[in-house]
Amino acid sequence: MSYLAVAERTGEWLIAAAERRPEGWCWPWQPGRTREFAPGLGWGTAGPTMFFAEAYATTGEQRWLDAAQQGARWMAANLDDVTAGWAGCGLHTGIGGWVVPLDVLAGRTADPEFSGLAERVVRTVIAKATLTAAGAHWGEITEILWGTAGIGCLLLAPGRRYAGQQALDLAIQAGDWLTSQAEDANGGLRWSLGEGAYKSRRLARERRFPNFAHGTAGIAFFLARLAAETGERKFLDASLAGAAWVLSTARTDDDTCAAYHDEPDQTDLFTLGWCHGPPGLGWLFRQLELTTGDGTWRTWLRRAARADTTSGIPERREPGFWDNVARCCGSAGVAEFFLDLHRLEGRREDLAFARTMVDDLITRAITDESGTRWSNYEFRDADQPNLPPETGYLQGAPGIGSTLLRLHRHLNGDPWTVPWPHAPAWM
């Protein structure tokens, strides 16, 4: 079965799993297991809408646009309630990420329904910022998936298309606030998750993450992007200092680069996925190369790639990489990174490794009359390690289906990718 055919079967499962409401479609987190749902893109009901937007952009088929429109209708009806709730404006947890599929749909259809809702979301995000003497933040959370760094990326692009200078000015204030929150560490800078994360998520205050998700690499990425957009040296200096701390946590034997999961408890765990592993570090290194023009960062990018190619994945499992096939922690996210690298340098071995990861995850698919989906295996959950299939983008079928769509396009000479606001340019 072709990559496109598997992606289409994934879309069929998502359509079958939709909860059809008068105001539009939404998706339970684990269909058939629970009716609970989250509103965001990364782990929530906006994930399928993102997949349908990409499927329509890839194939032009009306069925995917129809499904995406139903997801957008639900967003429009629930924007105010979600904004006022726990999820807030986060890029992958709240309304912020909604802009990404809406912007794709607006570009492909020129339908004011999508562009108007995208602008409404951006302006809502702007209105919900907390302004302080130190700068702007959202919920006193620093990191890129839930908090201020990710929202800052959103404001730089596509936020500026919908709110112009106001979005850029607020992104600068977000950068100011983040630099005020930095901690000196090992000759560099690092960040905690922020007071809001500790209050709302009851996380241990002493934990510090070096990698892209929840960590210093993601914040340093935003600051590097902000420096490129503004020319402000203070943001670049903070980004470089963040990268210095990240590298102080890294294992670099055999010309590789992988930072440990977190301190103080998991400094001996080196995971290999995008969120807490080398692919996420590669995104930071690429952005620093773009911002500074320093080719040394390309060397670090290749070291990050080598950490994965020499690790033994996908055959090797824990520690570091387990039976996770998703975009966040698993095979799909690794494949995306190597497609990025192939787009950048054209090395055949990068494309081959991406295909190895995708071919392996296809063998792990669950397919029946309702369509195709995947189950992740969580080795840290000894009681119920085999997780039910999910509908969120980062840990579920939509993100995996999107990787299949991208590989299909890539092999057929179509270089288009989803314009993620928190990803570097690879052309």
CSV table of C-alpha atoms in Angstrom, one decimal:
chain,number,residue,atom,x,y,z
A,1,MET,CA,0.0,0.0,0.0
A,2,SER,CA,1.3,3.4,-0.9
A,3,TYR,CA,2.2,6.1,1.7
A,4,LEU,CA,-0.8,8.2,0.4
A,5,ALA,CA,-3.2,5.3,0.7
A,6,VAL,CA,-2.2,4.7,4.3
A,7,ALA,CA,-2.6,8.4,5.0
A,8,GLU,CA,-6.1,8.3,3.4
A,9,ARG,CA,-7.1,5.3,5.6
A,10,THR,CA,-5.9,7.3,8.6
A,11,GLY,CA,-8.2,10.1,7.5
A,12,GLU,CA,-11.1,7.7,7.2
A,13,TRP,CA,-10.5,6.6,10.8
A,14,LEU,CA,-10.5,10.2,12.0
A,15,ILE,CA,-13.8,10.9,10.2
A,16,ALA,CA,-15.3,7.8,11.7
A,17,ALA,CA,-14.2,8.8,15.2
A,18,ALA,CA,-15.6,12.4,15.0
A,19,GLU,CA,-18.2,13.5,17.4
A,20,ARG,CA,-20.7,15.3,15.2
A,21,ARG,CA,-22.3,18.3,17.1
A,22,PRO,CA,-24.6,21.0,15.8
A,23,GLU,CA,-21.7,23.5,15.9
A,24,GLY,CA,-19.2,21.2,14.1
A,25,TRP,CA,-17.1,18.2,14.7
A,26,CYS,CA,-14.7,17.5,17.6
A,27,TRP,CA,-12.7,14.5,18.5
A,28,PRO,CA,-12.5,12.5,21.8
A,29,TRP,CA,-9.0,12.0,23.0
A,30,GLN,CA,-9.1,8.2,22.8
A,31,PRO,CA,-12.1,7.1,20.6
A,32,GLY,CA,-14.0,4.1,22.0
A,33,ARG,CA,-12.2,4.4,25.3
A,34,THR,CA,-13.3,7.8,26.6
A,35,ARG,CA,-15.4,10.8,25.5
A,36,GLU,CA,-13.0,13.2,27.1
A,37,PHE,CA,-11.4,15.7,24.8
A,38,ALA,CA,-8.9,18.5,24.9
A,39,PRO,CA,-9.2,21.6,22.6
A,40,GLY,CA,-5.6,22.0,21.4
A,41,LEU,CA,-3.7,21.0,18.4
A,42,GLY,CA,-0.9,18.9,19.9
A,43,TRP,CA,-3.0,16.6,22.2
A,44,GLY,CA,-6.5,17.7,21.3
A,45,THR,CA,-9.4,18.0,19.0
A,46,ALA,CA,-7.7,20.4,16.6
A,47,GLY,CA,-5.3,17.7,15.5
A,48,PRO,CA,-7.6,16.0,13.0
A,49,THR,CA,-8.5,19.4,11.5
A,50,MET,CA,-4.7,20.0,10.9
A,51,PHE,CA,-4.5,16.6,9.2
A,52,PHE,CA,-7.6,17.3,7.0
A,53,ALA,CA,-6.1,20.7,6.0
A,54,GLU,CA,-2.9,19.0,4.9
A,55,ALA,CA,-4.7,16.2,3.2
A,56,TYR,CA,-6.7,18.8,1.2
A,57,ALA,CA,-3.5,20.7,0.4
A,58,THR,CA,-1.9,17.5,-0.8
A,59,THR,CA,-4.8,15.9,-2.9
A,60,GLY,CA,-7.4,18.7,-3.5
A,61,GLU,CA,-10.1,16.2,-2.6
A,62,GLN,CA,-13.3,17.7,-1.4
A,63,ARG,CA,-13.9,15.1,1.4
A,64,TRP,CA,-10.9,16.4,3.3
A,65,LEU,CA,-12.0,20.1,2.9
A,66,ASP,CA,-15.5,19.2,4.1
A,67,ALA,CA,-14.0,17.5,7.3
A,68,ALA,CA,-11.7,20.4,7.9
A,69,GLN,CA,-14.6,22.9,7.6
A,70,GLN,CA,-16.5,20.9,10.3
A,71,GLY,CA,-13.5,21.2,12.6
A,72,ALA,CA,-13.2,24.9,11.9
A,73,ARG,CA,-16.9,25.4,12.7
A,74,TRP,CA,-16.3,23.8,16.1
A,75,MET,CA,-13.4,26.1,16.7
A,76,ALA,CA,-15.4,29.2,15.8
A,77,ALA,CA,-18.2,28.2,18.1
A,78,ASN,CA,-15.9,27.4,21.1
A,79,LEU,CA,-13.2,30.0,20.8
A,80,ASP,CA,-14.2,32.1,23.7
A,81,ASP,CA,-14.9,29.1,26.1
A,82,VAL,CA,-11.5,27.5,25.3
A,83,THR,CA,-9.7,30.8,25.7
A,84,ALA,CA,-11.2,31.3,29.1
A,85,GLY,CA,-10.4,27.7,30.2
A,86,TRP,CA,-7.3,25.9,31.4
A,87,ALA,CA,-5.8,25.6,27.9
A,88,GLY,CA,-5.7,29.3,27.1
A,89,CYS,CA,-3.6,30.4,24.2
A,90,GLY,CA,-0.8,27.8,24.0
A,91,LEU,CA,0.6,26.7,20.6
A,92,HIS,CA,-0.2,23.1,21.2
A,93,THR,CA,-2.5,23.1,24.1
A,94,GLY,CA,-4.8,26.1,23.5
A,95,ILE,CA,-6.2,28.2,20.7
A,96,GLY,CA,-2.8,29.4,19.4
A,97,GLY,CA,-2.2,26.3,17.3
A,98,TRP,CA,-5.6,26.7,15.7
A,99,VAL,CA,-4.1,29.3,13.5
A,100,VAL,CA,-1.9,26.8,11.7
A,101,PRO,CA,-4.6,24.7,10.0
A,102,LEU,CA,-6.8,27.8,9.4
A,103,ASP,CA,-4.0,29.6,7.7
A,104,VAL,CA,-3.3,26.6,5.5
A,105,LEU,CA,-7.0,26.4,4.5
A,106,ALA,CA,-7.2,30.1,3.9
A,107,GLY,CA,-4.2,29.9,1.6
A,108,ARG,CA,-5.6,27.0,-0.4
A,109,THR,CA,-9.2,28.1,-0.7
A,110,ALA,CA,-9.1,31.9,-0.3
A,111,ASP,CA,-12.3,31.4,1.8
A,112,PRO,CA,-12.8,34.3,4.2
A,113,GLU,CA,-14.3,31.8,6.7
A,114,PHE,CA,-10.8,30.5,7.4
A,115,SER,CA,-8.9,33.7,7.2
A,116,GLY,CA,-11.4,35.6,9.3
A,117,LEU,CA,-11.3,32.9,12.0
A,118,ALA,CA,-7.5,32.8,11.9
A,119,GLU,CA,-7.4,36.6,12.4
A,120,ARG,CA,-10.0,36.3,15.2
A,121,VAL,CA,-7.8,33.7,17.0
A,122,VAL,CA,-4.6,35.8,16.6
A,123,ARG,CA,-6.4,38.9,18.0
A,124,THR,CA,-7.7,36.9,20.9
A,125,VAL,CA,-4.2,35.7,21.7
A,126,ILE,CA,-3.0,39.2,21.6
A,127,ALA,CA,-5.8,40.4,23.9
A,128,LYS,CA,-5.0,37.7,26.4
A,129,ALA,CA,-1.4,38.6,27.0
A,130,THR,CA,-0.4,39.7,30.4
A,131,LEU,CA,1.7,42.9,30.2
A,132,THR,CA,4.3,43.5,32.9
A,133,ALA,CA,7.2,45.8,33.5
A,134,ALA,CA,9.5,43.0,32.3
A,135,GLY,CA,7.5,42.2,29.1
A,136,ALA,CA,4.5,40.1,28.0
A,137,HIS,CA,3.7,36.5,28.9
A,138,TRP,CA,0.8,34.1,28.8
A,139,GLY,CA,0.0,32.3,32.0
A,140,GLU,CA,3.5,32.7,33.4
A,141,ILE,CA,4.7,29.7,31.3
A,142,THR,CA,8.0,30.0,29.4
A,143,GLU,CA,8.2,27.0,27.1
A,144,ILE,CA,7.4,26.5,23.5
A,145,LEU,CA,4.5,24.0,23.4
A,146,TRP,CA,2.3,25.4,26.2
A,147,GLY,CA,3.6,28.8,26.8
A,148,THR,CA,5.1,32.2,25.9
A,149,ALA,CA,7.9,31.0,23.6
A,150,GLY,CA,5.5,29.1,21.3
A,151,ILE,CA,3.0,32.0,21.3
A,152,GLY,CA,5.9,34.3,20.4
A,153,CYS,CA,6.7,32.1,17.4
A,154,LEU,CA,3.0,32.3,16.4
A,155,LEU,CA,3.0,36.1,16.5
A,156,LEU,CA,6.1,36.3,14.3
A,157,ALA,CA,4.5,34.1,11.7
A,158,PRO,CA,1.6,33.8,10.8
A,159,GLY,CA,0.5,36.4,13.4
A,160,ARG,CA,2.0,39.3,11.6
A,161,ARG,CA,-0.1,38.5,8.5
A,162,TYR,CA,-3.2,38.9,10.6
A,163,ALA,CA,-2.3,41.6,13.1
A,164,GLY,CA,0.7,43.3,11.5
A,165,GLN,CA,3.0,45.5,13.7
A,166,GLN,CA,1.0,44.8,16.8
A,167,ALA,CA,1.9,41.1,16.6
A,168,LEU,CA,5.6,41.9,16.2
A,169,ASP,CA,5.6,44.4,19.0
A,170,LEU,CA,4.0,41.8,21.3
A,171,ALA,CA,6.5,39.1,20.2
A,172,ILE,CA,9.3,41.5,21.2
A,173,GLN,CA,7.7,42.0,24.6
A,174,ALA,CA,7.5,38.2,25.0
A,175,GLY,CA,11.2,38.0,24.3
A,176,ASP,CA,11.9,40.6,26.9
A,177,TRP,CA,9.9,38.7,29.5
A,178,LEU,CA,11.7,35.5,28.6
A,179,THR,CA,15.1,37.0,29.0
A,180,SER,CA,14.0,38.3,32.4
A,181,GLN,CA,13.2,34.8,33.5
A,182,ALA,CA,16.5,33.2,32.5
A,183,GLU,CA,18.8,31.6,35.0
A,184,ASP,CA,22.6,31.5,35.0
A,185,ALA,CA,23.9,27.9,34.7
A,186,ASN,CA,27.2,26.4,33.6
A,187,GLY,CA,28.4,29.5,31.8
A,188,GLY,CA,25.1,29.8,29.9
A,189,LEU,CA,21.4,30.4,30.5
A,190,ARG,CA,18.5,28.1,31.1
A,191,TRP,CA,14.8,28.4,31.9
A,192,SER,CA,12.4,26.9,34.3
A,193,LEU,CA,8.9,26.1,33.1
A,194,GLY,CA,7.6,29.2,34.8
A,195,GLU,CA,5.4,29.9,37.8
A,196,GLY,CA,2.2,29.2,35.9
A,197,ALA,CA,3.3,25.7,35.0
A,198,TYR,CA,4.0,24.8,38.6
A,199,LYS,CA,0.7,26.2,39.7
A,200,SER,CA,-1.5,24.7,37.0
A,201,ARG,CA,0.2,21.4,36.3
A,202,ARG,CA,1.7,20.7,39.7
A,203,LEU,CA,5.1,20.0,38.3
A,204,ALA,CA,8.3,19.7,40.3
A,205,ARG,CA,9.9,23.2,40.6
A,206,GLU,CA,13.4,21.9,40.5
A,207,ARG,CA,13.2,20.2,37.1
A,208,ARG,CA,15.0,21.8,34.2
A,209,PHE,CA,14.7,20.5,30.6
A,210,PRO,CA,17.4,21.2,28.0
A,211,ASN,CA,15.6,20.0,24.9
A,212,PHE,CA,13.0,21.6,22.6
A,213,ALA,CA,9.7,20.6,24.3
A,214,HIS,CA,9.3,22.2,27.7
A,215,GLY,CA,13.0,23.2,27.6
A,216,THR,CA,15.7,25.7,27.0
A,217,ALA,CA,16.3,24.7,23.3
A,218,GLY,CA,12.7,25.7,22.4
A,219,ILE,CA,13.0,29.0,24.2
A,220,ALA,CA,16.4,29.7,22.6
A,221,PHE,CA,14.9,28.8,19.2
A,222,PHE,CA,12.3,31.6,19.6
A,223,LEU,CA,14.9,34.1,20.8
A,224,ALA,CA,17.1,33.3,17.8
A,225,ARG,CA,14.1,33.7,15.4
A,226,LEU,CA,13.2,37.0,17.2
A,227,ALA,CA,16.8,38.2,16.8
A,228,ALA,CA,16.6,37.5,13.1
A,229,GLU,CA,13.4,39.4,12.7
A,230,THR,CA,14.4,42.4,14.8
A,231,GLY,CA,18.2,42.6,14.6
A,232,GLU,CA,18.2,43.0,18.4
A,233,ARG,CA,21.5,41.6,19.7
A,234,LYS,CA,20.1,41.0,23.2
A,235,PHE,CA,17.9,38.3,21.9
A,236,LEU,CA,20.7,36.6,20.0
A,237,ASP,CA,23.0,36.8,23.0
A,238,ALA,CA,20.3,35.1,25.2
A,239,SER,CA,19.7,32.4,22.6
A,240,LEU,CA,23.4,31.7,22.3
A,241,ALA,CA,23.7,31.5,26.0
A,242,GLY,CA,20.8,29.1,26.1
A,243,ALA,CA,22.5,26.9,23.5
A,244,ALA,CA,25.7,26.9,25.6
A,245,TRP,CA,23.8,25.5,28.5
A,246,VAL,CA,22.1,22.9,26.3
A,247,LEU,CA,25.4,21.8,25.0
A,248,SER,CA,26.7,21.5,28.5
A,249,THR,CA,24.1,18.8,29.1
A,250,ALA,CA,24.8,16.9,25.9
A,251,ARG,CA,26.5,13.6,25.2
A,252,THR,CA,28.8,14.1,22.2
A,253,ASP,CA,30.8,10.9,21.9
A,254,ASP,CA,31.3,9.4,18.4
A,255,ASP,CA,30.6,12.8,16.8
A,256,THR,CA,27.0,12.9,18.0
A,257,CYS,CA,24.9,15.3,20.0
A,258,ALA,CA,22.1,14.4,22.4
A,259,ALA,CA,21.1,16.3,25.5
A,260,TYR,CA,19.8,14.4,28.6
A,261,HIS,CA,16.1,14.4,29.4
A,262,ASP,CA,16.0,16.6,32.4
A,263,GLU,CA,17.7,17.4,35.7
A,264,PRO,CA,18.0,16.5,38.5
A,265,ASP,CA,16.4,13.1,38.1
A,266,GLN,CA,17.0,12.0,34.5
A,267,THR,CA,20.4,13.1,33.6
A,268,ASP,CA,21.2,9.5,32.4
A,269,LEU,CA,18.3,9.3,30.0
A,270,PHE,CA,19.0,10.4,26.5
A,271,THR,CA,15.8,10.1,24.4
A,272,LEU,CA,15.8,10.1,20.6
A,273,GLY,CA,12.5,11.7,19.5
A,274,TRP,CA,11.8,15.2,18.4
A,275,CYS,CA,10.5,16.5,21.8
A,276,HIS,CA,13.3,15.6,24.1
A,277,GLY,CA,16.0,14.4,21.6
A,278,PRO,CA,18.3,15.3,18.8
A,279,PRO,CA,15.7,16.2,16.1
A,280,GLY,CA,14.5,19.1,18.4
A,281,LEU,CA,18.0,20.2,19.0
A,282,GLY,CA,18.5,20.1,15.2
A,283,TRP,CA,15.7,22.7,14.9
A,284,LEU,CA,17.6,25.0,17.3
A,285,PHE,CA,20.9,24.5,15.5
A,286,ARG,CA,19.4,25.2,12.1
A,287,GLN,CA,17.8,28.4,13.4
A,288,LEU,CA,21.1,29.6,14.9
A,289,GLU,CA,22.8,28.9,11.6
A,290,LEU,CA,20.2,31.0,9.8
A,291,THR,CA,20.3,33.8,12.3
A,292,THR,CA,24.1,34.0,12.7
A,293,GLY,CA,25.4,32.8,9.4
A,294,ASP,CA,27.9,30.7,11.4
A,295,GLY,CA,28.5,27.3,9.7
A,296,THR,CA,29.5,25.7,13.0
A,297,TRP,CA,25.8,25.2,13.7
A,298,ARG,CA,25.5,23.0,10.6
A,299,THR,CA,28.2,20.8,12.2
A,300,TRP,CA,26.1,20.5,15.3
A,301,LEU,CA,23.0,19.8,13.2
A,302,ARG,CA,24.7,16.8,11.6
A,303,ARG,CA,25.9,15.6,15.0
A,304,ALA,CA,22.3,15.6,16.2
A,305,ALA,CA,21.3,13.6,13.1
A,306,ARG,CA,24.1,11.1,13.7
A,307,ALA,CA,22.9,10.6,17.2
A,308,ASP,CA,19.7,9.1,15.8
A,309,THR,CA,21.2,7.2,12.8
A,310,THR,CA,23.7,5.4,14.9
A,311,SER,CA,21.4,4.7,17.8
A,312,GLY,CA,19.9,1.5,16.4
A,313,ILE,CA,16.3,2.8,16.0
A,314,PRO,CA,13.7,1.8,14.9
A,315,GLU,CA,14.7,-1.7,15.9
A,316,ARG,CA,16.3,-0.7,19.2
A,317,ARG,CA,13.8,0.2,22.0
A,318,GLU,CA,14.3,1.6,25.5
A,319,PRO,CA,16.2,3.3,27.0
A,320,GLY,CA,15.8,6.4,24.9
A,321,PHE,CA,13.5,5.2,22.2
A,322,TRP,CA,10.6,2.8,22.6
A,323,ASP,CA,7.5,1.6,20.7
A,324,ASN,CA,6.3,5.2,20.1
A,325,VAL,CA,5.4,6.0,16.5
A,326,ALA,CA,4.1,9.5,17.0
A,327,ARG,CA,5.3,13.0,15.9
A,328,CYS,CA,6.3,14.1,19.4
A,329,CYS,CA,8.4,11.2,20.9
A,330,GLY,CA,8.5,8.7,18.1
A,331,SER,CA,9.2,7.5,14.6
A,332,ALA,CA,7.1,10.0,12.7
A,333,GLY,CA,8.9,13.0,14.3
A,334,VAL,CA,12.3,11.4,13.5
A,335,ALA,CA,11.2,10.9,9.9
A,336,GLU,CA,10.1,14.5,9.6
A,337,PHE,CA,13.5,15.6,10.8
A,338,PHE,CA,15.3,13.5,8.2
A,339,LEU,CA,13.0,14.8,5.5
A,340,ASP,CA,14.0,18.3,6.6
A,341,LEU,CA,17.6,17.3,6.2
A,342,HIS,CA,17.1,15.8,2.8
A,343,ARG,CA,15.4,19.0,1.7
A,344,LEU,CA,18.3,21.0,3.0
A,345,GLU,CA,21.2,19.0,1.7
A,346,GLY,CA,19.9,16.4,-0.7
A,347,ARG,CA,21.8,13.5,0.9
A,348,ARG,CA,20.3,10.1,-0.1
A,349,GLU,CA,21.1,8.6,3.2
A,350,ASP,CA,18.8,11.1,5.0
A,351,LEU,CA,15.9,10.2,2.7
A,352,ALA,CA,16.6,6.5,3.2
A,353,PHE,CA,16.5,6.8,7.0
A,354,ALA,CA,13.2,8.8,6.9
A,355,ARG,CA,11.7,6.0,4.8
A,356,THR,CA,13.1,3.3,7.2
A,357,MET,CA,11.3,5.1,10.0
A,358,VAL,CA,8.0,5.4,8.1
A,359,ASP,CA,8.1,1.9,6.7
A,360,ASP,CA,8.6,0.6,10.3
A,361,LEU,CA,5.7,2.5,11.7
A,362,ILE,CA,3.4,1.3,8.9
A,363,THR,CA,4.1,-2.3,10.0
A,364,ARG,CA,2.8,-1.2,13.4
A,365,ALA,CA,-0.5,0.2,12.2
A,366,ILE,CA,-3.9,-1.0,13.3
A,367,THR,CA,-6.2,-1.3,10.3
A,368,ASP,CA,-9.8,-2.5,10.1
A,369,GLU,CA,-13.0,-1.5,8.4
A,370,SER,CA,-13.0,1.9,10.2
A,371,GLY,CA,-9.5,2.9,8.9
A,372,THR,CA,-5.9,3.1,10.2
A,373,ARG,CA,-4.5,4.3,13.5
A,374,TRP,CA,-1.6,3.5,15.8
A,375,SER,CA,-1.1,2.6,19.5
A,376,ASN,CA,2.0,3.8,21.3
A,377,TYR,CA,3.8,1.7,24.0
A,378,GLU,CA,4.7,3.6,27.1
A,379,PHE,CA,7.4,1.7,28.9
A,380,ARG,CA,7.1,3.9,32.0
A,381,ASP,CA,3.5,2.7,32.6
A,382,ALA,CA,4.0,-0.8,33.9
A,383,ASP,CA,0.3,-1.5,34.5
A,384,GLN,CA,-1.1,-0.4,31.1
A,385,PRO,CA,1.9,0.2,28.7
A,386,ASN,CA,-0.1,-0.4,25.5
A,387,LEU,CA,-1.9,2.9,25.0
A,388,PRO,CA,-5.2,3.2,23.0
A,389,PRO,CA,-5.0,5.0,19.7
A,390,GLU,CA,-5.3,8.8,20.0
A,391,THR,CA,-6.6,11.7,17.9
A,392,GLY,CA,-4.1,14.4,19.0
A,393,TYR,CA,-1.5,15.6,16.5
A,394,LEU,CA,1.6,15.1,18.6
A,395,GLN,CA,0.8,11.6,20.0
A,396,GLY,CA,-1.9,10.3,17.7
A,397,ALA,CA,-3.0,9.4,14.2
A,398,PRO,CA,-3.3,12.9,12.7
A,399,GLY,CA,0.4,13.7,13.1
A,400,ILE,CA,1.5,10.3,11.8
A,401,GLY,CA,-0.9,10.6,8.8
A,402,SER,CA,0.6,14.0,8.1
A,403,THR,CA,4.1,12.5,7.9
A,404,LEU,CA,2.8,10.0,5.4
A,405,LEU,CA,1.3,12.8,3.3
A,406,ARG,CA,4.6,14.7,3.5
A,407,LEU,CA,6.7,11.7,2.4
A,408,HIS,CA,4.3,11.1,-0.5
A,409,ARG,CA,4.7,14.8,-1.6
A,410,HIS,CA,8.4,14.7,-1.1
A,411,LEU,CA,8.9,11.6,-3.2
A,412,ASN,CA,6.7,13.2,-6.0
A,413,GLY,CA,8.7,16.4,-6.1
A,414,ASP,CA,6.4,18.6,-4.1
A,415,PRO,CA,8.4,20.5,-1.6
A,416,TRP,CA,5.5,22.1,0.3
A,417,THR,CA,5.4,21.5,4.0
A,418,VAL,CA,3.1,22.8,6.8
A,419,PRO,CA,4.4,26.3,7.7
A,420,TRP,CA,4.9,25.6,11.4
A,421,PRO,CA,5.6,28.8,13.3
A,422,HIS,CA,8.1,27.0,15.6
A,423,ALA,CA,10.1,25.3,12.9
A,424,PRO,CA,13.2,26.7,11.0
A,425,ALA,CA,13.4,27.2,7.3
A,426,TRP,CA,15.0,24.3,5.4
A,427,MET,CA,15.2,25.6,1.8
